[in-house]
PDB file of C-alpha atoms in Angstrom:
ATOM      1  CA  ALA C   1     -23.399  42.753  26.891  1.00  0.00           C
ATOM      2  CA  GLN C   2     -26.048  40.590  25.316  1.00  0.00           C
ATOM      3  CA  SER C   3     -24.504  36.942  26.379  1.00  0.00           C
ATOM      4  CA  VAL C   4     -25.295  33.280  27.384  1.00  0.00           C
ATOM      5  CA  THR C   5     -24.274  30.225  29.469  1.00  0.00           C
ATOM      6  CA  GLN C   6     -24.227  27.286  29.550  1.00  0.00           C
ATOM      7  CA  PRO C   7     -21.923  25.848  32.084  1.00  0.00           C
ATOM      8  CA  ASP C   8     -21.735  22.021  31.927  1.00  0.00           C
ATOM      9  CA  ILE C   9     -19.569  21.561  28.192  1.00  0.00           C
ATOM     10  CA  HIS C  10     -20.499  17.139  28.464  1.00  0.00           C
ATOM     11  CA  ILE C  11     -23.140  15.971  30.811  1.00  0.00           C
ATOM     12  CA  THR C  12     -23.472  12.267  31.201  1.00  0.00           C
ATOM     13  CA  VAL C  13     -26.746  10.223  32.648  1.00  0.00           C
ATOM     14  CA  SER C  14     -27.834   6.957  32.767  1.00  0.00           C
ATOM     15  CA  GLU C  15     -30.737   6.576  30.512  1.00  0.00           C
ATOM     16  CA  GLY C  16     -33.856   6.540  31.949  1.00  0.00           C
ATOM     17  CA  ALA C  17     -32.407   9.141  34.452  1.00  0.00           C
ATOM     18  CA  SER C  18     -33.462  12.679  34.594  1.00  0.00           C
ATOM     19  CA  LEU C  19     -31.802  15.059  33.035  1.00  0.00           C
ATOM     20  CA  GLU C  20     -31.580  19.168  33.156  1.00  0.00           C
ATOM     21  CA  LEU C  21     -29.038  21.209  31.199  1.00  0.00           C
ATOM     22  CA  ARG C  22     -28.361  24.834  32.270  1.00  0.00           C
ATOM     23  CA  CYS C  23     -29.055  28.202  30.623  1.00  0.00           C
ATOM     24  CA  ASN C  24     -28.116  31.512  32.080  1.00  0.00           C
ATOM     25  CA  TYR C  25     -28.053  34.180  30.169  1.00  0.00           C
ATOM     26  CA  SER C  26     -27.244  37.777  30.514  1.00  0.00           C
ATOM     27  CA  TYR C  27     -29.392  41.131  28.953  1.00  0.00           C
ATOM     28  CA  GLY C  28     -31.637  43.967  29.774  1.00  0.00           C
ATOM     29  CA  ALA C  29     -35.197  42.787  28.359  1.00  0.00           C
ATOM     30  CA  THR C  30     -36.876  40.240  28.473  1.00  0.00           C
ATOM     31  CA  PRO C  31     -35.594  37.805  25.675  1.00  0.00           C
ATOM     32  CA  TYR C  32     -37.077  35.771  23.322  1.00  0.00           C
ATOM     33  CA  LEU C  33     -35.141  31.742  24.096  1.00  0.00           C
ATOM     34  CA  PHE C  34     -34.739  28.846  22.101  1.00  0.00           C
ATOM     35  CA  TRP C  35     -33.160  25.807  23.270  1.00  0.00           C
ATOM     36  CA  TYR C  36     -31.606  23.891  19.688  1.00  0.00           C
ATOM     37  CA  VAL C  37     -30.392  19.758  19.053  1.00  0.00           C
ATOM     38  CA  GLN C  38     -28.329  18.608  16.379  1.00  0.00           C
ATOM     39  CA  SER C  39     -27.375  15.436  16.509  1.00  0.00           C
ATOM     40  CA  PRO C  40     -23.761  13.816  14.983  1.00  0.00           C
ATOM     41  CA  GLY C  41     -23.113  15.066  11.720  1.00  0.00           C
ATOM     42  CA  GLN C  42     -26.537  17.253  11.787  1.00  0.00           C
ATOM     43  CA  GLY C  43     -27.643  20.925  11.390  1.00  0.00           C
ATOM     44  CA  LEU C  44     -29.985  21.929  14.474  1.00  0.00           C
ATOM     45  CA  GLN C  45     -33.400  21.938  15.814  1.00  0.00           C
ATOM     46  CA  LEU C  46     -35.242  23.264  17.372  1.00  0.00           C
ATOM     47  CA  LEU C  47     -36.406  21.428  20.920  1.00  0.00           C
ATOM     48  CA  LEU C  48     -38.823  24.420  22.327  1.00  0.00           C
ATOM     49  CA  LYS C  49     -38.705  28.555  22.815  1.00  0.00           C
ATOM     50  CA  TYR C  50     -39.824  30.354  25.457  1.00  0.00           C
ATOM     51  CA  PHE C  51     -41.567  34.415  24.136  1.00  0.00           C
ATOM     52  CA  SER C  52     -44.277  35.333  26.488  1.00  0.00           C
ATOM     53  CA  GLY C  53     -47.011  33.338  29.312  1.00  0.00           C
ATOM     54  CA  ASP C  54     -46.615  30.551  30.896  1.00  0.00           C
ATOM     55  CA  THR C  55     -42.644  30.224  32.476  1.00  0.00           C
ATOM     56  CA  LEU C  56     -43.182  26.446  31.645  1.00  0.00           C
ATOM     57  CA  VAL C  57     -42.759  25.512  27.748  1.00  0.00           C
ATOM     58  CA  GLN C  58     -43.373  22.092  26.900  1.00  0.00           C
ATOM     59  CA  GLY C  59     -41.059  20.925  23.335  1.00  0.00           C
ATOM     60  CA  ILE C  60     -40.679  17.794  21.105  1.00  0.00           C
ATOM     61  CA  LYS C  61     -38.857  14.588  21.871  1.00  0.00           C
ATOM     62  CA  GLY C  62     -40.900  15.386  25.864  1.00  0.00           C
ATOM     63  CA  PHE C  63     -38.585  17.984  26.847  1.00  0.00           C
ATOM     64  CA  GLU C  64     -39.822  20.768  28.787  1.00  0.00           C
ATOM     65  CA  ALA C  65     -37.593  24.357  29.995  1.00  0.00           C
ATOM     66  CA  GLU C  66     -38.878  27.126  32.246  1.00  0.00           C
ATOM     67  CA  PHE C  67     -38.131  30.348  32.735  1.00  0.00           C
ATOM     68  CA  LYS C  68     -36.880  31.314  35.499  1.00  0.00           C
ATOM     69  CA  ARG C  69     -36.701  35.671  35.202  1.00  0.00           C
ATOM     70  CA  SER C  70     -34.667  36.212  39.159  1.00  0.00           C
ATOM     71  CA  GLN C  71     -32.366  33.790  37.828  1.00  0.00           C
ATOM     72  CA  SER C  72     -31.971  34.676  34.364  1.00  0.00           C
ATOM     73  CA  SER C  73     -32.226  31.159  33.504  1.00  0.00           C
ATOM     74  CA  PHE C  74     -33.639  28.834  30.858  1.00  0.00           C
ATOM     75  CA  ASN C  75     -33.035  25.112  31.669  1.00  0.00           C
ATOM     76  CA  LEU C  76     -34.392  22.590  29.674  1.00  0.00           C
ATOM     77  CA  ARG C  77     -35.696  18.998  31.549  1.00  0.00           C
ATOM     78  CA  LYS C  78     -37.166  15.576  30.801  1.00  0.00           C
ATOM     79  CA  PRO C  79     -37.893  13.447  33.198  1.00  0.00           C
ATOM     80  CA  SER C  80     -36.853  10.188  31.831  1.00  0.00           C
ATOM     81  CA  VAL C  81     -33.255  10.089  29.253  1.00  0.00           C
ATOM     82  CA  HIS C  82     -33.710   7.463  26.105  1.00  0.00           C
ATOM     83  CA  TRP C  83     -30.495   6.763  24.303  1.00  0.00           C
ATOM     84  CA  SER C  84     -32.024   8.274  20.874  1.00  0.00           C
ATOM     85  CA  ASP C  85     -31.874  11.530  22.808  1.00  0.00           C
ATOM     86  CA  ALA C  86     -27.608  11.460  22.827  1.00  0.00           C
ATOM     87  CA  ALA C  87     -26.158  14.931  21.291  1.00  0.00           C
ATOM     88  CA  GLU C  88     -24.827  18.345  21.825  1.00  0.00           C
ATOM     89  CA  TYR C  89     -27.673  20.944  23.239  1.00  0.00           C
ATOM     90  CA  PHE C  90     -27.759  24.503  22.813  1.00  0.00           C
ATOM     91  CA  CYS C  91     -29.433  27.606  24.022  1.00  0.00           C
ATOM     92  CA  ALA C  92     -30.345  31.253  22.356  1.00  0.00           C
ATOM     93  CA  VAL C  93     -30.822  33.927  22.325  1.00  0.00           C
ATOM     94  CA  GLY C  94     -32.608  36.701  20.332  1.00  0.00           C
ATOM     95  CA  PRO C  95     -33.371  38.268  18.142  1.00  0.00           C
ATOM     96  CA  PHE C  96     -32.280  41.370  19.910  1.00  0.00           C
ATOM     97  CA  SER C  97     -34.944  44.475  19.935  1.00  0.00           C
ATOM     98  CA  GLY C  98     -33.308  46.923  16.594  1.00  0.00           C
ATOM     99  CA  THR C  99     -31.585  43.738  15.239  1.00  0.00           C
ATOM    100  CA  TYR C 100     -32.169  40.436  13.841  1.00  0.00           C
ATOM    101  CA  LYS C 101     -28.572  38.527  15.455  1.00  0.00           C
ATOM    102  CA  TYR C 102     -29.296  35.638  18.099  1.00  0.00           C
ATOM    103  CA  ILE C 103     -26.140  34.705  20.578  1.00  0.00           C
ATOM    104  CA  PHE C 104     -25.849  30.765  21.135  1.00  0.00           C
ATOM    105  CA  GLY C 105     -24.353  29.232  24.208  1.00  0.00           C
ATOM    106  CA  THR C 106     -21.443  26.583  23.505  1.00  0.00           C
ATOM    107  CA  GLY C 107     -23.548  23.753  23.900  1.00  0.00           C
ATOM    108  CA  THR C 108     -23.883  20.703  26.643  1.00  0.00           C
ATOM    109  CA  ARG C 109     -22.677  17.763  24.739  1.00  0.00           C
ATOM    110  CA  LEU C 110     -24.852  14.475  25.911  1.00  0.00           C
ATOM    111  CA  LYS C 111     -23.989  11.624  26.808  1.00  0.00           C
ATOM    112  CA  VAL C 112     -26.153   8.719  27.924  1.00  0.00           C
ATOM    113  CA  LEU C 113     -24.780   5.094  29.117  1.00  0.00           C
ATOM    114  CA  ALA C 114     -27.562   2.254  28.648  1.00  0.00           C
TER     115      ALA C 114
ATOM    116  CA  ASN W   1     -39.753  21.511  -0.023  1.00  0.00           C
ATOM    117  CA  ALA W   2     -35.873  20.934   1.329  1.00  0.00           C
ATOM    118  CA  GLY W   3     -35.985  23.859   3.786  1.00  0.00           C
ATOM    119  CA  VAL W   4     -32.658  24.496   3.563  1.00  0.00           C
ATOM    120  CA  THR W   5     -29.417  23.504   1.545  1.00  0.00           C
ATOM    121  CA  GLN W   6     -26.155  24.321   1.862  1.00  0.00           C
ATOM    122  CA  THR W   7     -23.789  23.165  -0.700  1.00  0.00           C
ATOM    123  CA  PRO W   8     -20.737  21.454  -1.126  1.00  0.00           C
ATOM    124  CA  LYS W   9     -21.027  19.415   1.711  1.00  0.00           C
ATOM    125  CA  PHE W  10     -16.970  19.055   2.468  1.00  0.00           C
ATOM    126  CA  GLN W  11     -13.808  21.283   1.131  1.00  0.00           C
ATOM    127  CA  VAL W  12     -10.609  20.896   1.149  1.00  0.00           C
ATOM    128  CA  LEU W  13      -8.769  24.808   0.505  1.00  0.00           C
ATOM    129  CA  LYS W  14      -5.685  25.933  -0.109  1.00  0.00           C
ATOM    130  CA  THR W  15      -4.084  28.831   2.670  1.00  0.00           C
ATOM    131  CA  GLY W  16      -4.661  32.008  -0.011  1.00  0.00           C
ATOM    132  CA  GLN W  17      -7.995  30.248  -2.530  1.00  0.00           C
ATOM    133  CA  SER W  18     -11.342  31.592  -2.606  1.00  0.00           C
ATOM    134  CA  MET W  19     -14.082  30.113  -2.000  1.00  0.00           C
ATOM    135  CA  THR W  20     -18.496  30.842  -2.359  1.00  0.00           C
ATOM    136  CA  LEU W  21     -19.882  28.761  -0.103  1.00  0.00           C
ATOM    137  CA  GLN W  22     -24.545  27.824  -1.281  1.00  0.00           C
ATOM    138  CA  CYS W  23     -27.392  28.119   0.776  1.00  0.00           C
ATOM    139  CA  ALA W  24     -30.825  28.061  -0.707  1.00  0.00           C
ATOM    140  CA  GLN W  25     -34.168  28.864   1.554  1.00  0.00           C
ATOM    141  CA  ASP W  26     -38.346  27.353   0.244  1.00  0.00           C
ATOM    142  CA  MET W  27     -39.666  28.767   2.590  1.00  0.00           C
ATOM    143  CA  ASN W  28     -40.112  31.955   1.946  1.00  0.00           C
ATOM    144  CA  HIS W  29     -38.530  33.148   4.644  1.00  0.00           C
ATOM    145  CA  ASN W  30     -36.871  37.587   4.865  1.00  0.00           C
ATOM    146  CA  SER W  31     -34.065  36.644   7.624  1.00  0.00           C
ATOM    147  CA  MET W  32     -30.977  34.167   6.813  1.00  0.00           C
ATOM    148  CA  TYR W  33     -27.487  33.912   8.617  1.00  0.00           C
ATOM    149  CA  TRP W  34     -24.123  32.155   8.806  1.00  0.00           C
ATOM    150  CA  TYR W  35     -22.683  30.803  11.321  1.00  0.00           C
ATOM    151  CA  ARG W  36     -19.582  28.584  11.929  1.00  0.00           C
ATOM    152  CA  GLN W  37     -19.410  26.289  14.598  1.00  0.00           C
ATOM    153  CA  ASP W  38     -15.638  25.713  16.617  1.00  0.00           C
ATOM    154  CA  PRO W  39     -15.276  23.442  19.537  1.00  0.00           C
ATOM    155  CA  GLY W  40     -15.680  24.257  22.157  1.00  0.00           C
ATOM    156  CA  MET W  41     -16.819  28.519  21.312  1.00  0.00           C
ATOM    157  CA  GLY W  42     -20.763  27.223  19.714  1.00  0.00           C
ATOM    158  CA  LEU W  43     -22.250  28.702  17.033  1.00  0.00           C
ATOM    159  CA  ARG W  44     -21.156  32.570  15.949  1.00  0.00           C
ATOM    160  CA  LEU W  45     -22.287  34.404  13.633  1.00  0.00           C
ATOM    161  CA  ILE W  46     -20.886  35.850  11.420  1.00  0.00           C
ATOM    162  CA  TYR W  47     -23.644  37.511   9.008  1.00  0.00           C
ATOM    163  CA  TYR W  48     -27.049  37.591   8.460  1.00  0.00           C
ATOM    164  CA  SER W  49     -29.897  39.254   5.667  1.00  0.00           C
ATOM    165  CA  ALA W  50     -32.788  40.273   7.427  1.00  0.00           C
ATOM    166  CA  SER W  51     -34.495  40.610   4.010  1.00  0.00           C
ATOM    167  CA  GLU W  52     -33.561  40.737   0.211  1.00  0.00           C
ATOM    168  CA  GLY W  53     -30.935  43.453  -0.806  1.00  0.00           C
ATOM    169  CA  THR W  54     -30.024  43.623   2.786  1.00  0.00           C
ATOM    170  CA  THR W  55     -26.620  42.227   5.248  1.00  0.00           C
ATOM    171  CA  ASP W  56     -25.235  43.496   8.453  1.00  0.00           C
ATOM    172  CA  LYS W  57     -22.105  41.554  10.547  1.00  0.00           C
ATOM    173  CA  GLY W  58     -22.526  40.252  13.123  1.00  0.00           C
ATOM    174  CA  GLU W  59     -19.465  38.956  15.428  1.00  0.00           C
ATOM    175  CA  VAL W  60     -16.777  37.450  13.454  1.00  0.00           C
ATOM    176  CA  PRO W  61     -17.289  39.074   9.863  1.00  0.00           C
ATOM    177  CA  ASN W  62     -13.779  39.447   9.179  1.00  0.00           C
ATOM    178  CA  GLY W  63     -12.176  37.349   6.581  1.00  0.00           C
ATOM    179  CA  TYR W  64     -15.776  36.899   4.888  1.00  0.00           C
ATOM    180  CA  ASN W  65     -18.202  38.573   1.909  1.00  0.00           C
ATOM    181  CA  VAL W  66     -21.935  37.410   1.742  1.00  0.00           C
ATOM    182  CA  SER W  67     -24.331  38.338  -1.321  1.00  0.00           C
ATOM    183  CA  ARG W  68     -28.358  37.948  -0.456  1.00  0.00           C
ATOM    184  CA  LEU W  69     -28.317  37.578  -3.803  1.00  0.00           C
ATOM    185  CA  ASN W  70     -31.433  37.100  -3.476  1.00  0.00           C
ATOM    186  CA  LYS W  71     -35.422  36.349  -0.669  1.00  0.00           C
ATOM    187  CA  ARG W  72     -34.380  32.458  -1.134  1.00  0.00           C
ATOM    188  CA  GLU W  73     -30.422  32.799  -1.575  1.00  0.00           C
ATOM    189  CA  PHE W  74     -27.236  34.248   0.220  1.00  0.00           C
ATOM    190  CA  SER W  75     -23.878  33.361  -0.212  1.00  0.00           C
ATOM    191  CA  LEU W  76     -20.643  33.470   2.286  1.00  0.00           C
ATOM    192  CA  ARG W  77     -17.279  34.259   0.036  1.00  0.00           C
ATOM    193  CA  LEU W  78     -14.017  33.068   1.561  1.00  0.00           C
ATOM    194  CA  GLU W  79     -11.494  35.631  -0.844  1.00  0.00           C
ATOM    195  CA  SER W  80      -8.074  34.731   0.703  1.00  0.00           C
ATOM    196  CA  ALA W  81      -9.141  31.399   2.880  1.00  0.00           C
ATOM    197  CA  ALA W  82      -6.024  31.053   6.249  1.00  0.00           C
ATOM    198  CA  PRO W  83      -6.128  27.909   8.090  1.00  0.00           C
ATOM    199  CA  SER W  84      -8.318  29.847  10.921  1.00  0.00           C
ATOM    200  CA  GLN W  85     -11.399  29.880   9.102  1.00  0.00           C
ATOM    201  CA  THR W  86     -10.646  25.865   9.334  1.00  0.00           C
ATOM    202  CA  SER W  87     -14.578  25.162  11.021  1.00  0.00           C
ATOM    203  CA  VAL W  88     -18.262  23.877  10.152  1.00  0.00           C
ATOM    204  CA  TYR W  89     -20.308  26.400   8.420  1.00  0.00           C
ATOM    205  CA  PHE W  90     -24.238  26.255   8.886  1.00  0.00           C
ATOM    206  CA  CYS W  91     -26.822  28.703   6.255  1.00  0.00           C
ATOM    207  CA  ALA W  92     -30.189  28.942   8.195  1.00  0.00           C
ATOM    208  CA  SER W  93     -32.673  31.290   8.114  1.00  0.00           C
ATOM    209  CA  SER W  94     -35.931  33.004  10.395  1.00  0.00           C
ATOM    210  CA  ASP W  95     -39.700  32.427  10.359  1.00  0.00           C
ATOM    211  CA  LEU W  96     -42.410  35.309  11.751  1.00  0.00           C
ATOM    212  CA  GLN W  97     -42.429  33.061  14.512  1.00  0.00           C
ATOM    213  CA  GLU W  98     -38.649  33.737  15.149  1.00  0.00           C
ATOM    214  CA  THR W  99     -37.355  29.892  14.704  1.00  0.00           C
ATOM    215  CA  GLN W 100     -34.796  28.759  12.944  1.00  0.00           C
ATOM    216  CA  TYR W 101     -33.697  26.322  10.767  1.00  0.00           C
ATOM    217  CA  PHE W 102     -30.334  25.009   9.287  1.00  0.00           C
ATOM    218  CA  GLY W 103     -28.748  23.657   7.396  1.00  0.00           C
ATOM    219  CA  PRO W 104     -25.959  20.492   7.012  1.00  0.00           C
ATOM    220  CA  GLY W 105     -23.679  22.037   6.778  1.00  0.00           C
ATOM    221  CA  THR W 106     -20.071  22.664   5.011  1.00  0.00           C
ATOM    222  CA  ARG W 107     -17.446  21.267   6.315  1.00  0.00           C
ATOM    223  CA  LEU W 108     -13.914  23.310   5.462  1.00  0.00           C
ATOM    224  CA  LEU W 109     -11.011  22.780   5.887  1.00  0.00           C
ATOM    225  CA  VAL W 110      -7.963  25.203   5.719  1.00  0.00           C
ATOM    226  CA  LEU W 111      -4.739  23.359   4.482  1.00  0.00           C
TER     227      LEU W 111
END
């Protein structure tokens, strides 16, 4: 069955430090992969997505993610975190063959220390 | 260009009451979705509509009905609300590049 796992529920980093948020998926084929960000009280906004081609994907706000097929992973990274990056981050997979369904991970809440 | 709009923003219901959550998008997208977000559960798909006139169940459809009124609008109805339906509800639409655009959410409390 398809699934998305974000193993870290909470992550705390200092402003200016690097960041990596983990995402692992389970799907028989190469999926479409997404990272979304949710600020408090807001809807979700797309950070970046991977469909095919270059496995290192650049997104908005200085984020990037790398697709590693051998590890079924799509980890999100940022070299230097800003206080405004404090939010919840969701990894998503889909749509699945023959459907328009997406599966979201349970999210990672990022706290940034000044 | 408002994107995806949802009404109401907040709602308090008593157990057994009914209500309809409204969603509209002005981006001419074919696909629309309803999710619920609960702490520690991420987003779970309730129903989706791949195109006008079609709807399909998602992961957690029990207790809900939907209507794709036209290409712009996709409503979610709770016929008899239960405390387990206390949640934040998000509507989304997706473009041909599969990016989903989310509304601001409806916070529902069922007493």
